[in-house]
């Protein structure tokens, strides 16, 4: 899951297995959530998003689940591939679309074992 | 379509030196952002620009200035670099505001000695 410490939590997954990356968000008023993927030496890349009026959203090989009761977000990656190795982090946004209202998590490192 | 480009990729400065980080986007986006990313911390917003000609402070603006030169370009200037500004800097852009999908550049790794 997410960490606010200096060391990123690491998830090691066998190639072909499913991965689940967790995120605990901080503000119960947040109404928009985004997952980013960041490969080594590159900028963050948008993966999938979800609004608070939904509890599940699916993309290509990825699914985001939102549990507002416990302020928890998860990213599921199906049939994990070596190219999925990266740091994944979530972001939350407060209502109103304010520019300063997006808070980014610190991330989880996903290692795919061939 | 290059997306968001940043220059330089790497830079080493001595304390007190100045430099400007350049950012450009070719997606006709209205909003642009500068973030810094430090180990163990999430991206933190330094400055943003909601539209051409406007700029506003983010979470950590001290020690930085910005210029939205035109719709495409948004530069970040360090007037007198300090070791605390050692970080990786990312520029991003979005069509509307920060809750719209943000597209990030490849980053500039800055070391201040």
PDB file of C-alpha atoms in Angstrom:
ATOM      1  CA  UNK A   1       0.000   0.000   0.000  1.00  0.00           C
ATOM      2  CA  UNK A   2       0.948   3.677   0.102  1.00  0.00           C
ATOM      3  CA  UNK A   3       3.622   4.891   2.433  1.00  0.00           C
ATOM      4  CA  UNK A   4       4.608   8.263   3.752  1.00  0.00           C
ATOM      5  CA  UNK A   5       8.029   6.993   4.770  1.00  0.00           C
ATOM      6  CA  UNK A   6      11.321   7.262   2.944  1.00  0.00           C
ATOM      7  CA  UNK A   7      11.201   3.764   1.524  1.00  0.00           C
ATOM      8  CA  UNK A   8       8.613   2.835  -1.041  1.00  0.00           C
ATOM      9  CA  UNK A   9       6.673  -0.330  -0.311  1.00  0.00           C
ATOM     10  CA  UNK A  10       7.394  -2.956  -2.925  1.00  0.00           C
ATOM     11  CA  UNK A  11       5.064  -5.518  -4.425  1.00  0.00           C
ATOM     12  CA  UNK A  12       6.709  -8.442  -6.215  1.00  0.00           C
ATOM     13  CA  UNK A  13       4.498 -10.377  -8.593  1.00  0.00           C
ATOM     14  CA  UNK A  14       5.126 -13.276 -10.917  1.00  0.00           C
ATOM     15  CA  UNK A  15       4.606 -12.526 -14.583  1.00  0.00           C
ATOM     16  CA  UNK A  16       1.082 -13.536 -15.577  1.00  0.00           C
ATOM     17  CA  UNK A  17      -0.363 -13.176 -12.083  1.00  0.00           C
ATOM     18  CA  UNK A  18      -2.736 -10.413 -11.061  1.00  0.00           C
ATOM     19  CA  UNK A  19      -1.440  -7.436  -9.060  1.00  0.00           C
ATOM     20  CA  UNK A  20      -3.319  -5.424  -6.475  1.00  0.00           C
ATOM     21  CA  UNK A  21      -1.914  -2.077  -5.369  1.00  0.00           C
ATOM     22  CA  UNK A  22      -3.582  -0.264  -2.510  1.00  0.00           C
ATOM     23  CA  UNK A  23      -3.931   3.372  -1.560  1.00  0.00           C
ATOM     24  CA  UNK A  24      -5.411   4.936   1.560  1.00  0.00           C
ATOM     25  CA  UNK A  25      -6.548   8.451   0.796  1.00  0.00           C
ATOM     26  CA  UNK A  26      -6.743  11.177   3.374  1.00  0.00           C
ATOM     27  CA  UNK A  27      -9.787  13.357   2.806  1.00  0.00           C
ATOM     28  CA  UNK A  28     -13.321  11.997   2.977  1.00  0.00           C
ATOM     29  CA  UNK A  29     -14.474  14.991   0.898  1.00  0.00           C
ATOM     30  CA  UNK A  30     -12.320  13.996  -2.095  1.00  0.00           C
ATOM     31  CA  UNK A  31     -14.484  13.210  -5.083  1.00  0.00           C
ATOM     32  CA  UNK A  32     -12.065  12.331  -7.853  1.00  0.00           C
ATOM     33  CA  UNK A  33      -9.208   9.831  -7.826  1.00  0.00           C
ATOM     34  CA  UNK A  34      -6.488   9.045 -10.305  1.00  0.00           C
ATOM     35  CA  UNK A  35      -3.880   6.310 -10.635  1.00  0.00           C
ATOM     36  CA  UNK A  36      -0.521   7.106 -12.206  1.00  0.00           C
ATOM     37  CA  UNK A  37       2.316   4.878 -13.367  1.00  0.00           C
ATOM     38  CA  UNK A  38       5.869   6.168 -13.206  1.00  0.00           C
ATOM     39  CA  UNK A  39       8.654   4.229 -14.871  1.00  0.00           C
ATOM     40  CA  UNK A  40      12.224   4.806 -13.807  1.00  0.00           C
ATOM     41  CA  UNK A  41      13.546   8.094 -15.135  1.00  0.00           C
ATOM     42  CA  UNK A  42      10.214   9.149 -16.629  1.00  0.00           C
ATOM     43  CA  UNK A  43       7.310  11.363 -15.740  1.00  0.00           C
ATOM     44  CA  UNK A  44       4.053  10.036 -14.280  1.00  0.00           C
ATOM     45  CA  UNK A  45       1.602   8.609 -16.789  1.00  0.00           C
ATOM     46  CA  UNK A  46      -2.174   8.575 -16.324  1.00  0.00           C
ATOM     47  CA  UNK A  47      -3.627   5.061 -16.051  1.00  0.00           C
ATOM     48  CA  UNK A  48      -7.230   5.316 -14.924  1.00  0.00           C
ATOM     49  CA  UNK A  49      -9.501   7.535 -12.882  1.00  0.00           C
ATOM     50  CA  UNK A  50     -12.719   7.210 -10.924  1.00  0.00           C
ATOM     51  CA  UNK A  51     -15.253   9.608  -9.460  1.00  0.00           C
ATOM     52  CA  UNK A  52     -16.782   9.212  -6.048  1.00  0.00           C
ATOM     53  CA  UNK A  53     -20.205   8.318  -7.437  1.00  0.00           C
ATOM     54  CA  UNK A  54     -18.730   5.031  -8.674  1.00  0.00           C
ATOM     55  CA  UNK A  55     -17.156   2.123  -6.813  1.00  0.00           C
ATOM     56  CA  UNK A  56     -15.544   0.349  -9.748  1.00  0.00           C
ATOM     57  CA  UNK A  57     -14.158   1.291 -13.132  1.00  0.00           C
ATOM     58  CA  UNK A  58     -12.447  -0.906 -15.667  1.00  0.00           C
ATOM     59  CA  UNK A  59      -9.907  -0.146 -18.319  1.00  0.00           C
ATOM     60  CA  UNK A  60      -7.715  -2.307 -20.446  1.00  0.00           C
ATOM     61  CA  UNK A  61      -6.231  -4.884 -18.017  1.00  0.00           C
ATOM     62  CA  UNK A  62      -6.727  -2.459 -15.124  1.00  0.00           C
ATOM     63  CA  UNK A  63      -9.564  -2.026 -12.653  1.00  0.00           C
ATOM     64  CA  UNK A  64      -9.880   0.616  -9.963  1.00  0.00           C
ATOM     65  CA  UNK A  65     -11.998  -0.050  -6.889  1.00  0.00           C
ATOM     66  CA  UNK A  66     -13.133   2.691  -4.542  1.00  0.00           C
ATOM     67  CA  UNK A  67     -14.335   2.095  -0.982  1.00  0.00           C
ATOM     68  CA  UNK A  68     -15.434   5.436   0.422  1.00  0.00           C
ATOM     69  CA  UNK A  69     -16.413   3.954   3.765  1.00  0.00           C
ATOM     70  CA  UNK A  70     -12.819   3.215   4.659  1.00  0.00           C
ATOM     71  CA  UNK A  71     -11.213   5.753   2.288  1.00  0.00           C
ATOM     72  CA  UNK A  72      -9.478   3.075   0.286  1.00  0.00           C
ATOM     73  CA  UNK A  73      -8.581   2.847  -3.356  1.00  0.00           C
ATOM     74  CA  UNK A  74      -7.059  -0.115  -5.168  1.00  0.00           C
ATOM     75  CA  UNK A  75      -5.626  -0.728  -8.593  1.00  0.00           C
ATOM     76  CA  UNK A  76      -5.850  -4.219 -10.014  1.00  0.00           C
ATOM     77  CA  UNK A  77      -3.676  -5.204 -12.945  1.00  0.00           C
ATOM     78  CA  UNK A  78      -4.615  -8.408 -14.720  1.00  0.00           C
ATOM     79  CA  UNK A  79      -2.006 -10.751 -16.186  1.00  0.00           C
ATOM     80  CA  UNK A  80       0.911  -8.613 -15.031  1.00  0.00           C
ATOM     81  CA  UNK A  81       3.658  -8.154 -17.603  1.00  0.00           C
ATOM     82  CA  UNK A  82       7.316  -7.096 -17.264  1.00  0.00           C
ATOM     83  CA  UNK A  83       6.376  -3.742 -18.794  1.00  0.00           C
ATOM     84  CA  UNK A  84       4.142  -3.106 -15.796  1.00  0.00           C
ATOM     85  CA  UNK A  85       7.192  -2.770 -13.538  1.00  0.00           C
ATOM     86  CA  UNK A  86       7.058   0.799 -12.235  1.00  0.00           C
ATOM     87  CA  UNK A  87       6.022   2.934  -9.285  1.00  0.00           C
ATOM     88  CA  UNK A  88       2.267   3.394  -9.013  1.00  0.00           C
ATOM     89  CA  UNK A  89       0.690   6.176  -7.034  1.00  0.00           C
ATOM     90  CA  UNK A  90      -2.758   7.508  -6.489  1.00  0.00           C
ATOM     91  CA  UNK A  91      -3.961  11.070  -6.358  1.00  0.00           C
ATOM     92  CA  UNK A  92      -7.095  12.524  -4.795  1.00  0.00           C
ATOM     93  CA  UNK A  93      -8.904  15.694  -5.623  1.00  0.00           C
ATOM     94  CA  UNK A  94     -11.373  17.794  -3.674  1.00  0.00           C
ATOM     95  CA  UNK A  95     -14.590  19.095  -5.205  1.00  0.00           C
ATOM     96  CA  UNK A  96     -14.556  22.318  -7.128  1.00  0.00           C
ATOM     97  CA  UNK A  97     -11.742  21.531  -9.495  1.00  0.00           C
ATOM     98  CA  UNK A  98      -9.302  23.773  -7.657  1.00  0.00           C
ATOM     99  CA  UNK A  99      -5.767  23.778  -8.903  1.00  0.00           C
ATOM    100  CA  UNK A 100      -4.237  23.227  -5.541  1.00  0.00           C
ATOM    101  CA  UNK A 101      -6.644  20.564  -4.468  1.00  0.00           C
ATOM    102  CA  UNK A 102      -4.911  17.527  -5.944  1.00  0.00           C
ATOM    103  CA  UNK A 103      -2.873  15.523  -3.425  1.00  0.00           C
ATOM    104  CA  UNK A 104      -0.474  12.863  -4.661  1.00  0.00           C
ATOM    105  CA  UNK A 105       0.514   9.755  -2.730  1.00  0.00           C
ATOM    106  CA  UNK A 106       4.096   8.540  -2.433  1.00  0.00           C
ATOM    107  CA  UNK A 107       3.673   5.309  -4.381  1.00  0.00           C
ATOM    108  CA  UNK A 108       4.178   1.564  -4.428  1.00  0.00           C
ATOM    109  CA  UNK A 109       6.891  -0.068  -6.465  1.00  0.00           C
ATOM    110  CA  UNK A 110       5.716  -3.016  -8.548  1.00  0.00           C
ATOM    111  CA  UNK A 111       8.363  -5.568  -9.489  1.00  0.00           C
ATOM    112  CA  UNK A 112       7.384  -8.187 -12.035  1.00  0.00           C
ATOM    113  CA  UNK A 113       9.341 -11.405 -11.827  1.00  0.00           C
ATOM    114  CA  UNK A 114       9.760 -13.023 -15.260  1.00  0.00           C
TER     115      UNK A 114
ATOM    116  CA  UNK B   1       2.897  15.260 -31.278  1.00  0.00           C
ATOM    117  CA  UNK B   2       5.615  15.407 -28.605  1.00  0.00           C
ATOM    118  CA  UNK B   3       3.309  16.037 -25.633  1.00  0.00           C
ATOM    119  CA  UNK B   4       5.171  17.798 -22.828  1.00  0.00           C
ATOM    120  CA  UNK B   5       8.883  18.431 -23.265  1.00  0.00           C
ATOM    121  CA  UNK B   6      11.345  19.693 -20.673  1.00  0.00           C
ATOM    122  CA  UNK B   7      14.912  20.944 -20.846  1.00  0.00           C
ATOM    123  CA  UNK B   8      17.439  20.267 -19.534  1.00  0.00           C
ATOM    124  CA  UNK B   9      17.220  16.626 -18.397  1.00  0.00           C
ATOM    125  CA  UNK B  10      19.987  17.014 -15.828  1.00  0.00           C
ATOM    126  CA  UNK B  11      21.606  20.024 -14.175  1.00  0.00           C
ATOM    127  CA  UNK B  12      24.156  20.569 -11.425  1.00  0.00           C
ATOM    128  CA  UNK B  13      24.336  24.003  -9.808  1.00  0.00           C
ATOM    129  CA  UNK B  14      26.369  25.554  -7.058  1.00  0.00           C
ATOM    130  CA  UNK B  15      24.593  27.282  -4.198  1.00  0.00           C
ATOM    131  CA  UNK B  16      23.611  30.791  -5.257  1.00  0.00           C
ATOM    132  CA  UNK B  17      23.605  30.149  -8.996  1.00  0.00           C
ATOM    133  CA  UNK B  18      20.504  30.772 -11.050  1.00  0.00           C
ATOM    134  CA  UNK B  19      18.877  28.814 -13.836  1.00  0.00           C
ATOM    135  CA  UNK B  20      15.656  28.451 -15.780  1.00  0.00           C
ATOM    136  CA  UNK B  21      13.894  25.177 -16.473  1.00  0.00           C
ATOM    137  CA  UNK B  22      11.983  25.162 -19.725  1.00  0.00           C
ATOM    138  CA  UNK B  23       8.704  23.406 -20.471  1.00  0.00           C
ATOM    139  CA  UNK B  24       6.588  23.292 -23.605  1.00  0.00           C
ATOM    140  CA  UNK B  25       3.415  21.438 -24.603  1.00  0.00           C
ATOM    141  CA  UNK B  26       1.893  20.980 -28.034  1.00  0.00           C
ATOM    142  CA  UNK B  27      -1.561  19.761 -26.990  1.00  0.00           C
ATOM    143  CA  UNK B  28      -3.167  23.208 -26.898  1.00  0.00           C
ATOM    144  CA  UNK B  29      -3.760  22.817 -23.178  1.00  0.00           C
ATOM    145  CA  UNK B  30      -4.863  25.794 -21.123  1.00  0.00           C
ATOM    146  CA  UNK B  31      -3.313  24.840 -17.780  1.00  0.00           C
ATOM    147  CA  UNK B  32       0.298  24.136 -16.955  1.00  0.00           C
ATOM    148  CA  UNK B  33       2.022  23.130 -13.732  1.00  0.00           C
ATOM    149  CA  UNK B  34       5.404  22.768 -12.098  1.00  0.00           C
ATOM    150  CA  UNK B  35       5.926  20.057  -9.490  1.00  0.00           C
ATOM    151  CA  UNK B  36       8.854  18.797  -7.511  1.00  0.00           C
ATOM    152  CA  UNK B  37       9.282  15.189  -6.494  1.00  0.00           C
ATOM    153  CA  UNK B  38      11.434  14.234  -3.522  1.00  0.00           C
ATOM    154  CA  UNK B  39      12.147  10.744  -2.122  1.00  0.00           C
ATOM    155  CA  UNK B  40       9.410   9.561   0.186  1.00  0.00           C
ATOM    156  CA  UNK B  41       7.084  12.412  -0.745  1.00  0.00           C
ATOM    157  CA  UNK B  42       4.398  12.778  -3.312  1.00  0.00           C
ATOM    158  CA  UNK B  43       4.494  15.353  -6.075  1.00  0.00           C
ATOM    159  CA  UNK B  44       4.201  18.852  -4.656  1.00  0.00           C
ATOM    160  CA  UNK B  45       2.864  21.743  -6.673  1.00  0.00           C
ATOM    161  CA  UNK B  46       5.226  24.712  -6.956  1.00  0.00           C
ATOM    162  CA  UNK B  47       3.326  27.028  -9.305  1.00  0.00           C
ATOM    163  CA  UNK B  48       0.579  26.704 -11.841  1.00  0.00           C
ATOM    164  CA  UNK B  49      -0.864  28.682 -14.701  1.00  0.00           C
ATOM    165  CA  UNK B  50      -4.567  28.426 -15.431  1.00  0.00           C
ATOM    166  CA  UNK B  51      -4.259  30.241 -18.740  1.00  0.00           C
ATOM    167  CA  UNK B  52      -1.865  32.281 -20.802  1.00  0.00           C
ATOM    168  CA  UNK B  53      -0.838  35.348 -18.870  1.00  0.00           C
ATOM    169  CA  UNK B  54      -1.790  34.080 -15.422  1.00  0.00           C
ATOM    170  CA  UNK B  55       0.277  32.333 -12.758  1.00  0.00           C
ATOM    171  CA  UNK B  56      -0.427  31.368  -9.150  1.00  0.00           C
ATOM    172  CA  UNK B  57       1.431  29.888  -6.221  1.00  0.00           C
ATOM    173  CA  UNK B  58       1.075  26.269  -5.311  1.00  0.00           C
ATOM    174  CA  UNK B  59       2.065  24.436  -2.158  1.00  0.00           C
ATOM    175  CA  UNK B  60       5.834  25.165  -2.178  1.00  0.00           C
ATOM    176  CA  UNK B  61       6.518  28.383  -4.167  1.00  0.00           C
ATOM    177  CA  UNK B  62       9.333  29.877  -2.072  1.00  0.00           C
ATOM    178  CA  UNK B  63      12.584  30.273  -3.977  1.00  0.00           C
ATOM    179  CA  UNK B  64      10.964  29.952  -7.402  1.00  0.00           C
ATOM    180  CA  UNK B  65       9.466  32.183 -10.057  1.00  0.00           C
ATOM    181  CA  UNK B  66       7.557  31.269 -13.192  1.00  0.00           C
ATOM    182  CA  UNK B  67       6.648  32.757 -16.538  1.00  0.00           C
ATOM    183  CA  UNK B  68       3.848  31.679 -18.838  1.00  0.00           C
ATOM    184  CA  UNK B  69       5.489  32.952 -21.983  1.00  0.00           C
ATOM    185  CA  UNK B  70       2.614  31.918 -24.252  1.00  0.00           C
ATOM    186  CA  UNK B  71       0.068  29.136 -24.346  1.00  0.00           C
ATOM    187  CA  UNK B  72       2.728  26.532 -25.111  1.00  0.00           C
ATOM    188  CA  UNK B  73       5.530  27.474 -22.743  1.00  0.00           C
ATOM    189  CA  UNK B  74       5.856  27.671 -18.969  1.00  0.00           C
ATOM    190  CA  UNK B  75       9.266  28.239 -17.426  1.00  0.00           C
ATOM    191  CA  UNK B  76      10.488  27.845 -13.845  1.00  0.00           C
ATOM    192  CA  UNK B  77      13.320  29.996 -12.553  1.00  0.00           C
ATOM    193  CA  UNK B  78      15.549  29.518  -9.539  1.00  0.00           C
ATOM    194  CA  UNK B  79      17.106  32.906  -8.793  1.00  0.00           C
ATOM    195  CA  UNK B  80      19.540  31.734  -6.118  1.00  0.00           C
ATOM    196  CA  UNK B  81      19.696  27.958  -5.880  1.00  0.00           C
ATOM    197  CA  UNK B  82      19.893  26.260  -2.490  1.00  0.00           C
ATOM    198  CA  UNK B  83      20.703  22.618  -1.621  1.00  0.00           C
ATOM    199  CA  UNK B  84      17.091  22.212  -0.443  1.00  0.00           C
ATOM    200  CA  UNK B  85      16.050  22.661  -4.065  1.00  0.00           C
ATOM    201  CA  UNK B  86      17.806  19.473  -5.102  1.00  0.00           C
ATOM    202  CA  UNK B  87      14.942  17.486  -6.565  1.00  0.00           C
ATOM    203  CA  UNK B  88      13.347  16.153  -9.706  1.00  0.00           C
ATOM    204  CA  UNK B  89      11.141  18.747 -11.356  1.00  0.00           C
ATOM    205  CA  UNK B  90       8.169  17.847 -13.507  1.00  0.00           C
ATOM    206  CA  UNK B  91       6.136  20.056 -15.756  1.00  0.00           C
ATOM    207  CA  UNK B  92       2.591  19.021 -16.578  1.00  0.00           C
ATOM    208  CA  UNK B  93      -0.343  20.321 -18.563  1.00  0.00           C
ATOM    209  CA  UNK B  94      -4.067  19.715 -18.722  1.00  0.00           C
ATOM    210  CA  UNK B  95      -6.875  20.926 -20.940  1.00  0.00           C
ATOM    211  CA  UNK B  96      -8.832  22.553 -18.124  1.00  0.00           C
ATOM    212  CA  UNK B  97      -7.982  22.412 -14.427  1.00  0.00           C
ATOM    213  CA  UNK B  98      -5.993  20.090 -12.206  1.00  0.00           C
ATOM    214  CA  UNK B  99      -8.793  17.533 -12.014  1.00  0.00           C
ATOM    215  CA  UNK B 100      -8.573  17.038 -15.740  1.00  0.00           C
ATOM    216  CA  UNK B 101      -6.041  14.462 -16.893  1.00  0.00           C
ATOM    217  CA  UNK B 102      -2.568  15.870 -16.401  1.00  0.00           C
ATOM    218  CA  UNK B 103       0.169  14.977 -18.880  1.00  0.00           C
ATOM    219  CA  UNK B 104       3.678  15.073 -17.484  1.00  0.00           C
ATOM    220  CA  UNK B 105       7.024  15.792 -19.042  1.00  0.00           C
ATOM    221  CA  UNK B 106      10.066  13.546 -18.538  1.00  0.00           C
ATOM    222  CA  UNK B 107      11.470  15.619 -15.700  1.00  0.00           C
ATOM    223  CA  UNK B 108      14.627  17.575 -14.878  1.00  0.00           C
ATOM    224  CA  UNK B 109      16.948  16.145 -12.253  1.00  0.00           C
ATOM    225  CA  UNK B 110      18.543  19.097 -10.447  1.00  0.00           C
ATOM    226  CA  UNK B 111      21.366  18.860  -7.941  1.00  0.00           C
ATOM    227  CA  UNK B 112      22.461  21.909  -5.963  1.00  0.00           C
ATOM    228  CA  UNK B 113      25.839  21.578  -4.286  1.00  0.00           C
TER     229      UNK B 113
END
